[in-house]
Amino acid sequence: MGREIGSSGFTADDFARFHQRLALETRHAHAAYARGDFADAGLVAGFELEAWLIDDQLSPVPRNVSFLERLASPLVVPELSRFNVELNGTPQPLRDRALSRLESELTATWQQCLRVARDEESALIAIGTLPTVRETDLSLASMSPSKRYAMLNEQILVLRGGRPLTLDISGIDSLCTTHADVMLEAATTSFQVHLQTPAGEAARTYNASLLLAAPLVALAANSPFLFERALWHETRIPLFEQAVDCCDPEHPEHLRVTFGSGYLDADPTACFAENLSSYTVLLPFAVPSPIQSYAHLRLHNGTIWRWNRMLIGFDDKDQPHLRVEQRVMPAGPSIVDMIANAAFYYGAVCMLARQQVAPESQLPFAVARENFYRAARAGLGARLVWFDGREVSAVDLLERQLLPLAREGLMRLELDAADVARYLQVIAGRLRSRQNGAAWQLAHYAKHRDFFRLTADYLEHQRRLVPVHEWTL
């Protein structure tokens, strides 16, 4: 959820001053893009991985404070709950052996985390929704000690008039419950992939990311269970959308967690203009800084969780850049699976973004959005509509069109050929077997009817560092 803040309460004047500064920074970003001030350098790849701390009973354990103190790594930071942490990758220029460097660093960080977790009498697991989590685990008592999180919870409930959040998901089974705070969000852990792009390609890259959201979530689905119910193959999607729902009921298109409202035209800063005009400020914390640092714009943008999000960052020379954050993929099942997912995304998105005819002109936004929710519901069993207007199975679309496209894109980027072959073989194996994380979990539970055995076996497979299509039941 981003950077820490330094205030524990807000006034009407705080909101007015923040909004005024937000408007100035939003206009400045628009003008800066028009002047060509944003970096136009090559592609840079990165990621964030959210994970769970669990105890020897395979239940969430709220120990991230002592865990992070003992670990003392700048790459690993707290998340919303005390039983979640976030692992970050060092950004890599997207060329040569960038993919294997990302995997090597993540593997080293993960192994370090596992060692420290053992010292804390706990374990670390990367999985979209933890099968053993109970609703009672998701309470304010388990919130990480951060003013940002406390104030987000407070402001969301203010906008809701104090009404509890309602969770209503119908899938394989159904779940309907109410919850008093935003801690449901802690049950949704992701593998978020970043792609810094030349400013002139940012809008096309964002649009291509929207097109790819559905096949990506079908490919990577790993969240079929919540509170001992089988729901969607990627239950994390409706869970996150409903966990921080503070929108005006008359404007459901302005959900804080959303697929978005449409494709971008040429100007990628239009996302920030929409943030200003359509979303209430949640954290009006004044940041003493020059306007060109976009501190208020970035803070506000961090409280709007589009499944694809445009971000502003800065290089080591303080030049601003634009990057797309692809947020649809869950954590897990294995490190190689996640890097393979990222490789597939990077190759396919670059090819789509650079086609002479913009592919978003061939698929209406409403269809791309419907595809996304179909994929979240059914995973690899989903049927999706593609550019010719025909409905096709997600597996056929991935195997016949998108996997070859991703391979061509990665080769054009001059990534290491052995890396490209290795990671795309993982994707091909998953498609041949029809076994992603969600499919494996559902089959395991159908065979054994035991969520604790499911979690134990999942954890054992994950520690072996083998891709999910090789997992046995």
Coordinates of C-alpha atoms in Angstrom, one line a residue:
M1 CA 0.0 0.0 0.0
G2 CA 3.0 2.3 -0.4
R3 CA 4.8 4.8 1.8
E4 CA 4.3 5.6 5.4
I5 CA 2.6 8.9 6.5
G6 CA 3.3 11.1 9.5
S7 CA -0.1 12.2 10.7
S8 CA -2.6 10.5 12.9
G9 CA -5.7 12.6 12.1
F10 CA -7.0 14.9 9.4
T11 CA -9.1 18.1 9.3
A12 CA -11.2 19.7 6.6
D13 CA -8.4 22.1 6.0
D14 CA -6.0 19.1 5.4
F15 CA -8.3 17.8 2.7
A16 CA -8.6 21.2 1.1
R17 CA -4.9 21.9 1.0
F18 CA -4.1 18.4 -0.2
H19 CA -6.6 18.6 -3.0
Q20 CA -5.2 22.0 -4.1
R21 CA -1.7 20.6 -4.2
L22 CA -3.0 17.4 -6.0
A23 CA -4.6 19.5 -8.7
L24 CA -1.4 21.5 -9.2
E25 CA 0.7 18.3 -9.5
T26 CA -1.8 16.7 -11.9
R27 CA -1.7 19.6 -14.2
H28 CA 2.1 19.7 -13.9
A29 CA 2.4 16.0 -14.9
H30 CA 0.2 16.6 -17.9
A31 CA 2.3 19.6 -19.0
A32 CA 5.6 17.7 -18.4
Y33 CA 4.4 14.8 -20.5
A34 CA 3.5 17.2 -23.3
R35 CA 6.9 18.9 -23.1
G36 CA 8.7 15.5 -23.2
D37 CA 10.1 15.7 -19.7
F38 CA 9.4 12.0 -18.8
A39 CA 12.2 9.5 -19.5
D40 CA 12.1 8.0 -23.0
A41 CA 14.7 5.3 -22.2
G42 CA 14.4 1.5 -22.6
L43 CA 12.3 -1.0 -20.8
V44 CA 13.0 -1.8 -17.1
A45 CA 11.4 -4.8 -15.3
G46 CA 10.6 -5.3 -11.6
F47 CA 8.2 -6.9 -9.2
E48 CA 6.6 -7.0 -5.8
L49 CA 5.7 -10.4 -4.1
E50 CA 3.3 -10.5 -1.1
A51 CA 3.6 -13.5 1.1
W52 CA 2.1 -15.0 4.3
L53 CA 3.8 -15.9 7.6
I54 CA 2.2 -19.1 9.0
D55 CA 2.8 -21.1 12.2
D56 CA 3.4 -24.8 12.6
Q57 CA -0.4 -25.3 12.5
L58 CA -0.4 -23.7 9.0
S59 CA -2.4 -20.8 10.2
P60 CA -1.5 -17.1 9.8
V61 CA 0.8 -15.8 12.5
P62 CA 1.1 -12.1 13.2
R63 CA 4.9 -11.8 13.6
N64 CA 6.1 -9.5 10.7
V65 CA 7.5 -6.9 13.1
S66 CA 10.0 -9.2 14.8
F67 CA 10.5 -11.0 11.5
L68 CA 11.4 -7.9 9.6
E69 CA 13.7 -6.6 12.4
R70 CA 15.6 -9.9 12.4
L71 CA 15.7 -10.0 8.6
A72 CA 16.9 -6.4 8.2
S73 CA 16.6 -6.4 4.4
P74 CA 15.7 -3.3 2.4
L75 CA 14.0 -5.6 -0.1
V76 CA 11.4 -7.0 2.4
V77 CA 8.9 -4.6 3.9
P78 CA 5.6 -4.8 5.9
E79 CA 2.2 -5.2 4.4
L80 CA -1.3 -4.4 5.7
S81 CA -1.4 -7.3 8.2
R82 CA 1.1 -8.5 10.7
F83 CA 1.1 -11.9 9.0
N84 CA 2.0 -10.5 5.5
V85 CA 5.3 -9.2 4.1
E86 CA 6.3 -7.9 0.7
L87 CA 9.5 -8.9 -1.2
N88 CA 10.8 -6.6 -3.8
G89 CA 13.1 -7.2 -6.8
T90 CA 15.8 -4.8 -7.9
P91 CA 14.7 -3.3 -11.2
Q92 CA 16.5 -4.8 -14.2
P93 CA 16.9 -3.3 -17.7
L94 CA 14.8 -5.7 -19.8
R95 CA 17.6 -7.3 -21.9
D96 CA 20.2 -10.1 -21.8
R97 CA 19.7 -12.2 -18.6
A98 CA 17.3 -9.9 -16.9
L99 CA 14.7 -12.7 -16.3
S100 CA 17.2 -15.1 -14.6
R101 CA 18.7 -12.2 -12.6
L102 CA 15.2 -11.5 -11.3
E103 CA 14.7 -15.2 -10.4
S104 CA 18.1 -15.5 -8.8
E105 CA 17.6 -12.5 -6.6
L106 CA 14.0 -13.5 -5.6
T107 CA 15.3 -17.1 -4.8
A108 CA 18.1 -15.7 -2.6
T109 CA 15.7 -13.3 -0.8
W110 CA 13.1 -16.1 -0.4
Q111 CA 15.7 -18.5 1.1
Q112 CA 16.9 -15.8 3.5
C113 CA 13.3 -15.2 4.5
L114 CA 12.7 -18.9 5.1
R115 CA 15.8 -19.1 7.4
V116 CA 14.6 -16.1 9.5
A117 CA 11.1 -17.5 9.6
R118 CA 12.4 -20.7 11.0
D119 CA 14.1 -18.7 13.8
E120 CA 10.8 -17.1 14.4
E121 CA 9.1 -20.5 14.7
S122 CA 7.1 -19.8 11.5
A123 CA 7.2 -20.4 7.8
L124 CA 6.7 -18.3 4.7
I125 CA 4.2 -19.2 1.9
A126 CA 3.3 -17.5 -1.4
I127 CA -0.3 -18.2 -2.3
G128 CA -3.1 -16.0 -3.5
T129 CA -5.6 -16.8 -0.6
L130 CA -4.5 -19.0 2.2
P131 CA -6.8 -22.0 2.5
T132 CA -6.5 -22.1 6.3
V133 CA -7.2 -18.4 7.0
R134 CA -10.3 -17.7 9.1
E135 CA -12.4 -14.6 9.1
T136 CA -11.4 -14.0 12.7
D137 CA -7.8 -13.8 11.7
L138 CA -8.6 -10.7 9.7
S139 CA -9.1 -8.2 12.5
L140 CA -7.6 -4.9 13.4
A141 CA -5.6 -6.7 16.1
S142 CA -3.6 -8.1 13.2
M143 CA -3.0 -4.8 11.4
S144 CA 0.6 -3.8 10.9
P145 CA 1.6 -0.9 13.2
S146 CA 1.5 1.8 10.5
K147 CA -0.4 5.1 10.6
R148 CA -1.1 4.8 6.9
Y149 CA -3.0 1.6 7.3
A150 CA -5.0 2.8 10.4
M151 CA -6.0 6.0 8.6
L152 CA -6.9 4.2 5.4
N153 CA -9.3 2.0 7.4
E154 CA -10.7 5.0 9.2
Q155 CA -11.3 7.0 6.1
I156 CA -12.9 4.2 4.1
L157 CA -15.3 3.6 6.9
V158 CA -16.0 7.4 7.1
L159 CA -16.9 7.3 3.4
R160 CA -19.2 4.3 4.0
G161 CA -21.0 6.1 6.8
G162 CA -19.7 3.5 9.3
R163 CA -21.4 0.7 7.5
P164 CA -19.6 -2.6 7.6
L165 CA -18.1 -4.0 4.3
T166 CA -20.2 -6.7 2.6
L167 CA -18.5 -9.7 1.0
D168 CA -20.8 -11.5 -1.5
I169 CA -19.1 -14.0 -3.9
S170 CA -20.9 -16.6 -5.9
G171 CA -18.8 -19.2 -7.7
I172 CA -18.4 -22.9 -7.3
D173 CA -19.9 -22.3 -3.8
S174 CA -21.2 -19.1 -2.4
L175 CA -20.0 -16.8 0.5
C176 CA -21.8 -13.9 2.0
T177 CA -20.6 -12.1 5.1
T178 CA -20.1 -8.7 6.6
H179 CA -16.8 -7.4 8.0
A180 CA -16.2 -4.3 10.2
D181 CA -13.0 -3.1 8.7
V182 CA -10.7 -3.3 5.7
M183 CA -8.7 -6.3 6.9
L184 CA -10.3 -8.6 4.4
E185 CA -7.8 -7.1 2.0
A186 CA -5.0 -8.9 3.9
A187 CA -6.3 -12.2 2.5
T188 CA -5.3 -11.2 -1.0
T189 CA -1.6 -11.6 -1.8
S190 CA -0.3 -10.8 -5.3
F191 CA 2.7 -11.0 -7.6
Q192 CA 2.7 -7.5 -9.0
V193 CA 4.9 -7.0 -12.1
H194 CA 6.2 -3.6 -13.1
L195 CA 7.3 -2.4 -16.6
Q196 CA 9.0 0.9 -16.9
T197 CA 8.4 2.0 -20.5
P198 CA 9.5 4.9 -22.8
A199 CA 7.0 7.7 -22.2
G200 CA 5.8 7.7 -25.7
E201 CA 4.9 4.0 -25.4
A202 CA 3.2 4.2 -22.0
A203 CA -0.4 4.6 -23.1
R204 CA -0.2 1.8 -25.6
T205 CA 1.6 -0.4 -23.0
Y206 CA -1.2 0.3 -20.5
N207 CA -3.9 -0.6 -23.0
A208 CA -2.1 -3.8 -24.0
S209 CA -1.9 -4.7 -20.3
L210 CA -5.6 -4.4 -20.1
L211 CA -6.1 -6.8 -23.0
L212 CA -3.7 -9.3 -21.4
A213 CA -5.3 -9.1 -18.0
A214 CA -7.8 -11.9 -18.7
P215 CA -5.4 -14.5 -20.3
L216 CA -2.9 -13.7 -17.5
V217 CA -5.3 -14.3 -14.7
A218 CA -6.5 -17.5 -16.4
L219 CA -2.9 -18.7 -16.7
A220 CA -1.8 -17.7 -13.2
A221 CA -5.0 -18.3 -11.1
N222 CA -4.1 -19.6 -7.6
S223 CA -6.8 -18.4 -5.2
P224 CA -9.8 -20.8 -5.3
F225 CA -10.6 -21.0 -1.6
L226 CA -11.7 -18.5 1.0
F227 CA -13.0 -19.4 4.5
E228 CA -13.3 -23.1 3.5
R229 CA -15.4 -22.4 0.4
A230 CA -14.4 -23.0 -3.2
L231 CA -15.4 -19.8 -5.0
W232 CA -13.6 -18.3 -8.1
H233 CA -10.4 -19.8 -9.5
E234 CA -9.0 -16.3 -8.6
T235 CA -11.1 -15.4 -5.6
R236 CA -8.6 -12.7 -4.8
I237 CA -10.2 -10.5 -7.5
P238 CA -13.7 -10.1 -6.1
L239 CA -12.4 -10.2 -2.5
F240 CA -10.1 -7.3 -3.0
E241 CA -12.7 -5.3 -4.9
Q242 CA -15.2 -5.7 -2.1
A243 CA -12.7 -5.4 0.8
V244 CA -12.1 -1.7 0.3
D245 CA -15.3 -0.7 -1.3
C246 CA -16.0 3.0 -0.4
C247 CA -17.5 4.3 -3.6
D248 CA -20.7 6.2 -4.1
P249 CA -23.4 3.6 -4.9
E250 CA -24.5 5.9 -7.7
H251 CA -21.1 5.6 -9.4
P252 CA -19.9 2.0 -9.2
E253 CA -17.4 2.6 -12.0
H254 CA -15.4 4.5 -9.4
L255 CA -14.6 1.5 -7.2
R256 CA -11.2 1.9 -5.5
V257 CA -10.2 -1.6 -6.9
T258 CA -11.3 -1.7 -10.5
F259 CA -10.5 -2.9 -14.0
G260 CA -10.8 0.8 -15.0
S261 CA -13.1 3.0 -17.0
G262 CA -11.6 2.7 -20.5
Y263 CA -8.5 2.6 -22.7
L264 CA -6.1 5.5 -22.7
D265 CA -5.7 7.8 -25.6
A266 CA -2.3 9.2 -26.4
D267 CA -1.7 10.9 -23.0
P268 CA -0.9 8.4 -20.2
T269 CA -1.3 11.1 -17.5
A270 CA -5.1 11.0 -18.2
C271 CA -5.1 8.3 -15.4
F272 CA -4.0 10.9 -12.9
A273 CA -6.6 13.4 -14.1
E274 CA -9.3 10.8 -13.6
N275 CA -7.9 10.1 -10.1
L276 CA -8.3 13.9 -9.3
S277 CA -11.8 14.2 -10.7
S278 CA -13.4 10.9 -9.7
Y279 CA -11.8 9.7 -6.5
T280 CA -12.1 11.1 -3.0
V281 CA -8.8 11.7 -1.2
L282 CA -8.3 9.2 1.6
L283 CA -4.9 10.3 3.0
P284 CA -4.6 14.2 2.8
F285 CA -1.1 14.3 4.3
A286 CA 1.0 17.3 3.2
V287 CA 4.4 16.4 1.9
P288 CA 6.9 19.3 1.9
S289 CA 8.4 18.8 -1.5
P290 CA 8.8 20.5 -4.9
I291 CA 5.8 20.2 -7.3
Q292 CA 7.9 18.1 -9.8
S293 CA 8.3 15.3 -7.2
Y294 CA 4.5 14.6 -7.5
A295 CA 4.4 13.4 -3.9
H296 CA 0.7 14.1 -3.5
L297 CA -0.2 12.7 -6.8
R298 CA 1.7 9.5 -6.1
L299 CA 0.2 9.2 -2.6
H300 CA -3.3 9.6 -4.0
N301 CA -2.6 7.2 -6.8
G302 CA -1.5 4.6 -4.2
T303 CA -5.0 4.6 -2.8
I304 CA -6.7 3.6 -6.1
W305 CA -6.0 0.0 -6.9
R306 CA -6.7 -0.4 -10.6
W307 CA -5.9 -3.9 -11.7
N308 CA -3.5 -2.2 -14.1
R309 CA -2.0 1.0 -12.7
M310 CA 0.1 3.7 -14.2
L311 CA 2.8 4.9 -11.9
I312 CA 5.3 7.7 -11.8
G313 CA 8.8 7.0 -10.5
F314 CA 12.3 8.6 -10.7
D315 CA 15.7 7.4 -11.9
D316 CA 19.0 8.0 -10.1
K317 CA 19.2 11.4 -11.9
D318 CA 15.7 12.4 -10.6
Q319 CA 14.2 12.3 -14.1
P320 CA 10.6 11.1 -13.9
H321 CA 9.5 8.0 -15.7
L322 CA 6.2 6.2 -16.3
R323 CA 5.7 2.5 -15.6
V324 CA 2.8 0.1 -15.7
E325 CA 2.0 -2.1 -12.8
Q326 CA 0.2 -5.3 -13.8
R327 CA -1.6 -6.4 -10.6
V328 CA -3.8 -9.3 -11.7
M329 CA -1.5 -12.2 -10.9
P330 CA -1.6 -13.9 -7.5
A331 CA 1.4 -14.9 -5.4
G332 CA 2.8 -18.4 -6.1
P333 CA 2.7 -21.3 -6.7
S334 CA 6.5 -21.4 -7.2
I335 CA 9.3 -18.9 -7.9
V336 CA 9.9 -20.2 -11.4
D337 CA 6.1 -20.1 -12.1
M338 CA 6.0 -16.4 -11.1
I339 CA 9.0 -15.4 -13.2
A340 CA 7.6 -17.4 -16.1
N341 CA 4.4 -15.4 -15.8
A342 CA 6.3 -12.2 -15.8
A343 CA 8.3 -13.3 -18.9
F344 CA 5.1 -14.2 -20.7
Y345 CA 3.6 -10.8 -19.8
Y346 CA 6.7 -8.8 -20.9
G347 CA 7.0 -10.5 -24.2
A348 CA 3.3 -10.4 -25.1
V349 CA 2.7 -6.8 -23.9
C350 CA 5.7 -5.4 -25.8
M351 CA 4.5 -7.1 -29.0
L352 CA 0.9 -5.8 -28.6
A353 CA 2.0 -2.3 -27.6
R354 CA 4.2 -2.0 -30.7
Q355 CA 1.8 -3.4 -33.4
Q356 CA 1.1 -1.0 -36.2
V357 CA -2.6 -1.2 -35.7
A358 CA -3.5 -0.7 -32.0
P359 CA -5.0 -4.0 -30.8
E360 CA -7.2 -2.1 -28.4
S361 CA -9.1 -0.8 -31.5
Q362 CA -10.0 -4.4 -32.2
L363 CA -11.5 -5.3 -28.8
P364 CA -14.0 -3.0 -27.1
F365 CA -13.1 -2.1 -23.5
A366 CA -16.3 -3.7 -22.2
V367 CA -15.3 -7.0 -23.8
A368 CA -11.8 -6.9 -22.3
R369 CA -13.4 -6.2 -18.9
E370 CA -15.9 -9.1 -19.3
N371 CA -13.0 -11.4 -20.3
F372 CA -11.2 -10.5 -17.1
Y373 CA -14.0 -11.5 -14.8
R374 CA -14.7 -14.7 -16.8
A375 CA -11.0 -15.6 -16.4
A376 CA -11.1 -14.9 -12.7
R377 CA -14.1 -17.1 -12.3
A378 CA -13.1 -20.1 -14.3
G379 CA -9.3 -19.8 -14.7
L380 CA -8.0 -22.0 -17.6
G381 CA -11.5 -23.2 -18.1
A382 CA -12.7 -19.7 -19.1
R383 CA -14.0 -18.8 -22.6
L384 CA -12.7 -15.5 -23.8
V385 CA -13.5 -13.2 -26.8
W386 CA -10.5 -12.1 -28.9
F387 CA -9.8 -9.8 -31.8
D388 CA -11.9 -11.6 -34.4
G389 CA -14.9 -11.4 -32.1
R390 CA -15.1 -15.1 -31.7
E391 CA -15.2 -16.9 -28.3
V392 CA -12.3 -19.2 -27.7
S393 CA -11.1 -21.2 -24.7
A394 CA -8.4 -19.5 -22.6
V395 CA -6.0 -22.4 -23.2
D396 CA -6.4 -22.3 -27.0
L397 CA -5.9 -18.5 -27.0
L398 CA -2.8 -18.9 -24.9
E399 CA -1.3 -21.9 -26.7
R400 CA -2.0 -20.9 -30.3
Q401 CA -1.7 -17.1 -30.2
L402 CA -0.3 -15.5 -27.1
L403 CA 2.6 -17.9 -26.2
P404 CA 4.1 -17.6 -29.7
L405 CA 3.6 -13.8 -29.5
A406 CA 5.3 -13.7 -26.1
R407 CA 8.2 -15.7 -27.5
E408 CA 8.7 -13.4 -30.4
G409 CA 8.5 -10.4 -28.2
L410 CA 11.2 -11.7 -25.8
M411 CA 13.5 -12.5 -28.7
R412 CA 13.0 -9.1 -30.2
L413 CA 14.0 -7.6 -26.8
E414 CA 17.2 -9.6 -27.2
L415 CA 16.7 -11.4 -23.9
D416 CA 18.9 -14.5 -23.3
A417 CA 17.7 -17.3 -25.6
A418 CA 18.2 -19.9 -22.9
D419 CA 16.1 -17.9 -20.4
V420 CA 13.3 -17.4 -23.0
A421 CA 13.2 -21.1 -23.7
R422 CA 13.2 -22.1 -20.0
Y423 CA 10.5 -19.7 -18.8
L424 CA 8.2 -20.2 -21.8
Q425 CA 8.6 -24.0 -21.4
V426 CA 7.1 -23.6 -18.0
I427 CA 4.1 -21.8 -19.5
A428 CA 3.8 -24.4 -22.2
G429 CA 3.9 -27.2 -19.6
R430 CA 1.2 -25.6 -17.6
L431 CA -1.0 -25.3 -20.6
R432 CA -0.5 -28.9 -21.7
S433 CA -1.3 -30.2 -18.3
R434 CA -4.1 -27.7 -17.7
Q435 CA -2.7 -27.4 -14.1
N436 CA -2.2 -24.0 -12.7
G437 CA -2.2 -23.3 -8.9
A438 CA -6.0 -23.1 -8.7
A439 CA -6.5 -26.3 -10.6
W440 CA -4.0 -28.2 -8.4
Q441 CA -5.6 -26.9 -5.2
L442 CA -9.1 -27.8 -6.4
A443 CA -8.0 -31.3 -7.4
H444 CA -6.1 -31.8 -4.2
Y445 CA -9.1 -30.8 -2.0
A446 CA -11.5 -33.0 -4.1
K447 CA -9.2 -36.0 -3.4
H448 CA -8.3 -35.4 0.3
R449 CA -11.0 -33.0 1.6
D450 CA -8.5 -31.4 4.0
F451 CA -7.4 -27.8 3.9
F452 CA -4.5 -28.3 6.3
R453 CA -3.1 -31.2 4.2
L454 CA -3.7 -29.1 1.1
T455 CA -1.6 -26.2 2.6
A456 CA 1.1 -28.6 3.9
D457 CA 1.5 -30.3 0.6
Y458 CA 1.4 -27.0 -1.3
L459 CA 4.2 -25.7 1.0
E460 CA 6.3 -28.8 0.5
H461 CA 6.0 -28.5 -3.3
Q462 CA 6.8 -24.8 -3.2
R463 CA 9.9 -25.4 -1.2
R464 CA 11.2 -27.8 -3.9
L465 CA 11.2 -24.9 -6.4
V466 CA 9.5 -26.9 -9.2
P467 CA 6.8 -25.5 -11.4
V468 CA 3.2 -26.3 -10.6
H469 CA 2.5 -28.4 -13.7
E470 CA 4.9 -31.0 -12.1
W471 CA 3.1 -31.1 -8.8
T472 CA 1.5 -34.3 -7.7
L473 CA -1.6 -34.7 -5.6

